Amino acid sequence: MLLVADIGNTNITFGIYDGDKLVGTYRLTTWFKRTSDEYGFMILNFLNASGVRTDEIDDVIIASVVPKIMHSFTNSIRKYIKKEPIIVGPGIKTGIKIKYDNPKEVGADRIVDAVGAHYTYGGDVLVVDFGTATTFEIIDESGTYRGGSIAPGIQICAEALSSKTAKLPEIEIKPTETIITTNTIQAMQSGVFYGYIGLCEYLIDKCIKEFGKDMKVIATGGLGRTISKYTDKIDIYDPDLTFKGLKIIYDKNRA
């Protein structure tokens, strides 16, 4: 079995592959001060909940955009899973070409999403990943990563609205029945949610126009499921795209 892990700024997500089948997923909050033992106990609980023994894990592959926790996290893998984890980064075979001014600037999460989208859906694709930041990446039909755009995530927008104003409270991010509302909470929810859809639709349209051809638009990440229901610009919502990309990269590097 293969343990895959995606370490983001807000959450760490795990998946277990039994062959080519994803048999379990788990999510925990990213916190810089956890020790290797704390991460180890959480991983063991995840495996136990999935009915998997540590000796059934053949390998571990990790994509991370949070360098600060990598020391304790990788040590937890070595100590509790008894494996040396594969880290997505320079020197790893991905099967795609990076057309970027400085390829080293492309985050591991963006690379993994690009791999997952290219090998799962083919053709020209635009991936929109709704994470701490919302990233837009274009991968052409030849498997070349052509770049994209990065916007603040919807949670960041909501937190900025409440933290930078004296009287506006924190809100739950969710759609309202109407855009015109009659109380402050719903007015904020309406502005943040539908305003963010407007941001996404504009960037999707501009990406397609500048690329010069139609593309499949694949959404993934946290709130991607909810947002994709409220726009016709997104063709597919794939919650497991990052896991798929990690599995594909692992298969390419297994030898």
Short mmCIF file of C-alpha atoms in Angstrom, two decimals:
data_model
loop_
_atom_site.label_atom_id
_atom_site.label_comp_id
_atom_site.label_asym_id
_atom_site.label_seq_id
_atom_site.Cartn_x
_atom_site.Cartn_y
_atom_site.Cartn_z
CA MET A 1 0.00 0.00 0.00
CA LEU A 2 1.03 3.61 -0.59
CA LEU A 3 0.56 6.48 1.87
CA VAL A 4 0.30 9.87 0.14
CA ALA A 5 0.39 13.19 2.00
CA ASP A 6 -0.26 16.74 0.84
CA ILE A 7 0.99 19.35 3.33
CA GLY A 8 -0.69 22.70 2.80
CA ASN A 9 -0.68 25.94 4.76
CA THR A 10 -4.11 25.24 6.27
CA ASN A 11 -4.52 21.46 6.19
CA ILE A 12 -2.55 18.25 5.80
CA THR A 13 -4.42 15.62 3.83
CA PHE A 14 -3.57 11.92 3.71
CA GLY A 15 -4.65 9.17 1.37
CA ILE A 16 -4.03 5.42 1.24
CA TYR A 17 -3.75 3.58 -2.06
CA ASP A 18 -4.23 -0.15 -2.27
CA GLY A 19 -2.90 -0.73 -5.76
CA ASP A 20 -4.64 1.89 -7.91
CA LYS A 21 -7.61 2.27 -5.56
CA LEU A 22 -7.84 5.10 -3.03
CA VAL A 23 -9.19 3.33 0.06
CA GLY A 24 -9.01 6.05 2.73
CA THR A 25 -8.56 9.79 3.21
CA TYR A 26 -7.93 11.90 6.28
CA ARG A 27 -7.46 15.62 7.01
CA LEU A 28 -5.86 17.45 9.91
CA THR A 29 -5.00 21.07 10.63
CA THR A 30 -1.49 22.22 9.79
CA TRP A 31 0.20 23.37 12.99
CA PHE A 32 3.86 24.34 13.12
CA LYS A 33 4.49 23.28 16.72
CA ARG A 34 3.56 19.60 16.50
CA THR A 35 6.34 17.17 17.31
CA SER A 36 7.24 14.09 15.27
CA ASP A 37 5.54 11.97 17.93
CA GLU A 38 2.32 13.95 17.66
CA TYR A 39 2.29 13.55 13.89
CA GLY A 40 3.16 9.89 14.33
CA PHE A 41 0.22 9.25 16.66
CA MET A 42 -2.15 11.00 14.23
CA ILE A 43 -0.89 8.94 11.31
CA LEU A 44 -1.24 5.73 13.33
CA ASN A 45 -4.82 6.69 14.24
CA PHE A 46 -5.56 7.35 10.58
CA LEU A 47 -4.19 3.97 9.55
CA ASN A 48 -6.06 2.24 12.36
CA ALA A 49 -9.34 3.92 11.33
CA SER A 50 -8.74 2.66 7.80
CA GLY A 51 -7.97 -0.87 9.00
CA VAL A 52 -4.37 -0.72 7.76
CA ARG A 53 -1.29 -1.92 9.65
CA THR A 54 1.97 0.01 9.43
CA ASP A 55 3.74 -3.03 7.96
CA GLU A 56 1.28 -2.95 5.05
CA ILE A 57 2.58 0.47 3.95
CA ASP A 58 5.18 -0.10 1.25
CA ASP A 59 6.08 3.53 0.60
CA VAL A 60 5.23 7.13 1.46
CA ILE A 61 5.24 10.14 -0.87
CA ILE A 62 4.81 13.74 0.29
CA ALA A 63 4.11 17.07 -1.42
CA SER A 64 4.64 20.06 0.85
CA VAL A 65 4.53 23.85 0.65
CA VAL A 66 5.31 24.26 4.37
CA PRO A 67 9.08 23.81 4.95
CA LYS A 68 8.82 24.57 8.68
CA ILE A 69 7.10 21.29 9.56
CA MET A 70 8.99 18.97 7.22
CA HIS A 71 11.66 18.00 9.77
CA SER A 72 9.18 16.75 12.38
CA PHE A 73 6.78 15.31 9.80
CA THR A 74 9.36 13.28 7.89
CA ASN A 75 10.85 12.05 11.17
CA SER A 76 7.40 10.81 12.19
CA ILE A 77 7.29 8.73 8.99
CA ARG A 78 10.72 7.28 9.66
CA LYS A 79 9.93 6.50 13.30
CA TYR A 80 6.39 5.13 13.04
CA ILE A 81 6.09 3.83 9.46
CA LYS A 82 9.74 2.74 9.16
CA LYS A 83 10.00 4.21 5.65
CA GLU A 84 12.11 6.92 4.03
CA PRO A 85 9.52 9.22 2.44
CA ILE A 86 9.76 10.37 -1.17
CA ILE A 87 9.53 14.18 -1.33
CA VAL A 88 8.16 15.88 -4.45
CA GLY A 89 10.83 18.35 -5.51
CA PRO A 90 13.88 18.82 -7.73
CA GLY A 91 15.09 15.55 -9.24
CA ILE A 92 11.70 13.83 -9.08
CA LYS A 93 10.25 12.52 -12.34
CA THR A 94 6.83 14.03 -12.99
CA GLY A 95 6.16 13.38 -16.65
CA ILE A 96 5.42 17.05 -17.36
CA LYS A 97 7.58 19.94 -18.55
CA ILE A 98 7.65 23.18 -16.57
CA LYS A 99 7.56 26.28 -18.77
CA TYR A 100 8.22 28.91 -16.12
CA ASP A 101 10.81 31.69 -15.71
CA ASN A 102 12.21 29.81 -12.71
CA PRO A 103 10.82 26.26 -12.50
CA LYS A 104 11.97 25.98 -8.88
CA GLU A 105 9.38 28.60 -7.92
CA VAL A 106 6.48 26.31 -8.84
CA GLY A 107 5.11 24.83 -5.62
CA ALA A 108 4.91 21.08 -5.15
CA ASP A 109 1.13 21.32 -4.82
CA ARG A 110 0.82 23.00 -8.22
CA ILE A 111 3.06 20.39 -9.85
CA VAL A 112 1.11 17.50 -8.32
CA ASP A 113 -2.22 18.98 -9.43
CA ALA A 114 -0.83 19.47 -12.95
CA VAL A 115 0.32 15.85 -13.13
CA GLY A 116 -3.01 14.56 -11.83
CA ALA A 117 -4.99 16.63 -14.32
CA HIS A 118 -2.81 15.84 -17.35
CA TYR A 119 -2.72 12.08 -16.84
CA THR A 120 -6.32 11.76 -15.66
CA TYR A 121 -8.12 14.03 -18.12
CA GLY A 122 -5.68 14.68 -20.99
CA GLY A 123 -5.97 17.47 -23.54
CA ASP A 124 -5.61 21.12 -22.60
CA VAL A 125 -6.67 21.63 -18.97
CA LEU A 126 -7.04 24.48 -16.52
CA VAL A 127 -6.81 23.41 -12.87
CA VAL A 128 -8.36 25.61 -10.18
CA ASP A 129 -7.26 24.54 -6.70
CA PHE A 130 -9.24 26.13 -3.87
CA GLY A 131 -6.78 26.07 -0.97
CA THR A 132 -5.30 28.70 1.34
CA ALA A 133 -4.53 30.42 -1.93
CA THR A 134 -6.54 29.68 -5.06
CA THR A 135 -4.25 28.68 -7.90
CA PHE A 136 -5.02 28.55 -11.60
CA GLU A 137 -2.69 26.39 -13.72
CA ILE A 138 -2.67 25.62 -17.40
CA ILE A 139 -1.29 22.33 -18.73
CA ASP A 140 -1.40 21.85 -22.49
CA GLU A 141 -2.12 18.60 -24.29
CA SER A 142 1.60 17.82 -24.65
CA GLY A 143 2.03 17.84 -20.85
CA THR A 144 3.71 21.23 -20.60
CA TYR A 145 2.95 23.36 -17.57
CA ARG A 146 2.30 26.79 -19.09
CA GLY A 147 1.91 28.86 -15.93
CA GLY A 148 -1.14 30.45 -14.40
CA SER A 149 -2.36 32.80 -11.70
CA ILE A 150 -2.52 32.87 -7.88
CA ALA A 151 -5.28 34.62 -5.92
CA PRO A 152 -5.93 34.88 -2.17
CA GLY A 153 -8.17 32.04 -1.02
CA ILE A 154 -11.78 32.70 -0.10
CA GLN A 155 -11.04 32.10 3.60
CA ILE A 156 -8.30 34.75 3.49
CA CYS A 157 -10.77 37.19 1.93
CA ALA A 158 -13.35 36.55 4.65
CA GLU A 159 -10.77 36.85 7.45
CA ALA A 160 -9.40 40.10 6.00
CA LEU A 161 -12.90 41.57 5.87
CA SER A 162 -13.52 40.93 9.58
CA SER A 163 -9.98 41.58 10.90
CA LYS A 164 -9.49 44.88 9.08
CA THR A 165 -12.83 46.41 10.10
CA ALA A 166 -13.97 47.54 13.52
CA LYS A 167 -17.55 46.26 13.49
CA LEU A 168 -17.71 43.41 11.00
CA PRO A 169 -17.66 39.94 12.62
CA GLU A 170 -16.18 36.64 11.51
CA ILE A 171 -18.50 34.68 9.25
CA GLU A 172 -19.10 31.18 7.97
CA ILE A 173 -18.42 31.01 4.25
CA LYS A 174 -21.59 29.88 2.52
CA PRO A 175 -23.94 31.07 -0.23
CA THR A 176 -27.01 33.14 0.56
CA GLU A 177 -30.37 32.71 -1.15
CA THR A 178 -30.13 36.21 -2.62
CA ILE A 179 -27.29 38.64 -3.23
CA ILE A 180 -29.30 41.53 -1.78
CA THR A 181 -29.62 40.75 1.93
CA THR A 182 -31.05 42.53 4.96
CA ASN A 183 -28.56 41.80 7.75
CA THR A 184 -24.82 42.26 8.19
CA ILE A 185 -23.83 38.59 8.44
CA GLN A 186 -25.63 37.62 5.26
CA ALA A 187 -24.45 40.76 3.49
CA MET A 188 -20.86 39.70 4.20
CA GLN A 189 -21.56 36.11 3.15
CA SER A 190 -23.16 37.30 -0.06
CA GLY A 191 -20.31 39.66 -0.91
CA VAL A 192 -17.55 37.17 -0.10
CA PHE A 193 -19.10 34.09 -1.71
CA TYR A 194 -20.58 35.54 -4.89
CA GLY A 195 -17.80 38.09 -5.22
CA TYR A 196 -15.31 35.23 -5.12
CA ILE A 197 -17.22 33.36 -7.82
CA GLY A 198 -16.93 36.53 -9.91
CA LEU A 199 -13.16 36.55 -9.35
CA CYS A 200 -12.89 32.91 -10.41
CA GLU A 201 -15.07 33.27 -13.48
CA TYR A 202 -13.14 36.33 -14.66
CA LEU A 203 -9.76 34.61 -14.26
CA ILE A 204 -11.00 31.44 -15.95
CA ASP A 205 -12.30 33.45 -18.92
CA LYS A 206 -9.05 35.42 -19.19
CA CYS A 207 -6.89 32.28 -18.95
CA ILE A 208 -8.84 30.64 -21.78
CA LYS A 209 -8.71 33.80 -23.90
CA GLU A 210 -4.95 34.25 -23.45
CA PHE A 211 -4.26 30.56 -24.04
CA GLY A 212 -6.23 30.82 -27.26
CA LYS A 213 -8.10 27.50 -27.04
CA ASP A 214 -10.89 25.95 -25.04
CA MET A 215 -9.77 23.90 -22.03
CA LYS A 216 -11.35 21.51 -19.59
CA VAL A 217 -11.66 23.33 -16.28
CA ILE A 218 -10.99 21.03 -13.32
CA ALA A 219 -11.61 22.24 -9.77
CA THR A 220 -10.22 20.68 -6.60
CA GLY A 221 -9.53 21.60 -2.98
CA GLY A 222 -11.57 22.61 0.07
CA LEU A 223 -14.45 24.81 -1.06
CA GLY A 224 -14.17 23.78 -4.69
CA ARG A 225 -17.19 21.49 -4.36
CA THR A 226 -19.47 24.28 -3.16
CA ILE A 227 -18.20 26.92 -5.56
CA SER A 228 -18.40 24.59 -8.56
CA LYS A 229 -22.14 24.21 -7.95
CA TYR A 230 -22.67 27.94 -8.47
CA THR A 231 -20.80 28.48 -11.73
CA ASP A 232 -20.94 26.91 -15.17
CA LYS A 233 -17.28 27.77 -15.81
CA ILE A 234 -16.08 24.62 -14.00
CA ASP A 235 -16.49 21.35 -15.89
CA ILE A 236 -15.39 18.82 -13.24
CA TYR A 237 -14.88 18.88 -9.49
CA ASP A 238 -12.28 16.27 -8.47
CA PRO A 239 -11.61 16.20 -4.70
CA ASP A 240 -8.87 13.58 -5.11
CA LEU A 241 -6.85 15.27 -7.88
CA THR A 242 -3.82 15.88 -5.65
CA PHE A 243 -3.84 12.26 -4.43
CA LYS A 244 -4.01 11.08 -8.05
CA GLY A 245 -1.04 13.27 -8.95
CA LEU A 246 1.01 11.92 -6.04
CA LYS A 247 0.21 8.34 -7.02
CA ILE A 248 1.21 8.98 -10.65
CA ILE A 249 4.49 10.62 -9.58
CA TYR A 250 5.20 7.72 -7.25
CA ASP A 251 4.65 5.20 -10.05
CA LYS A 252 7.08 7.12 -12.27
CA ASN A 253 9.78 7.07 -9.58
CA ARG A 254 9.19 3.63 -8.06
CA ALA A 255 12.13 1.98 -9.83
#
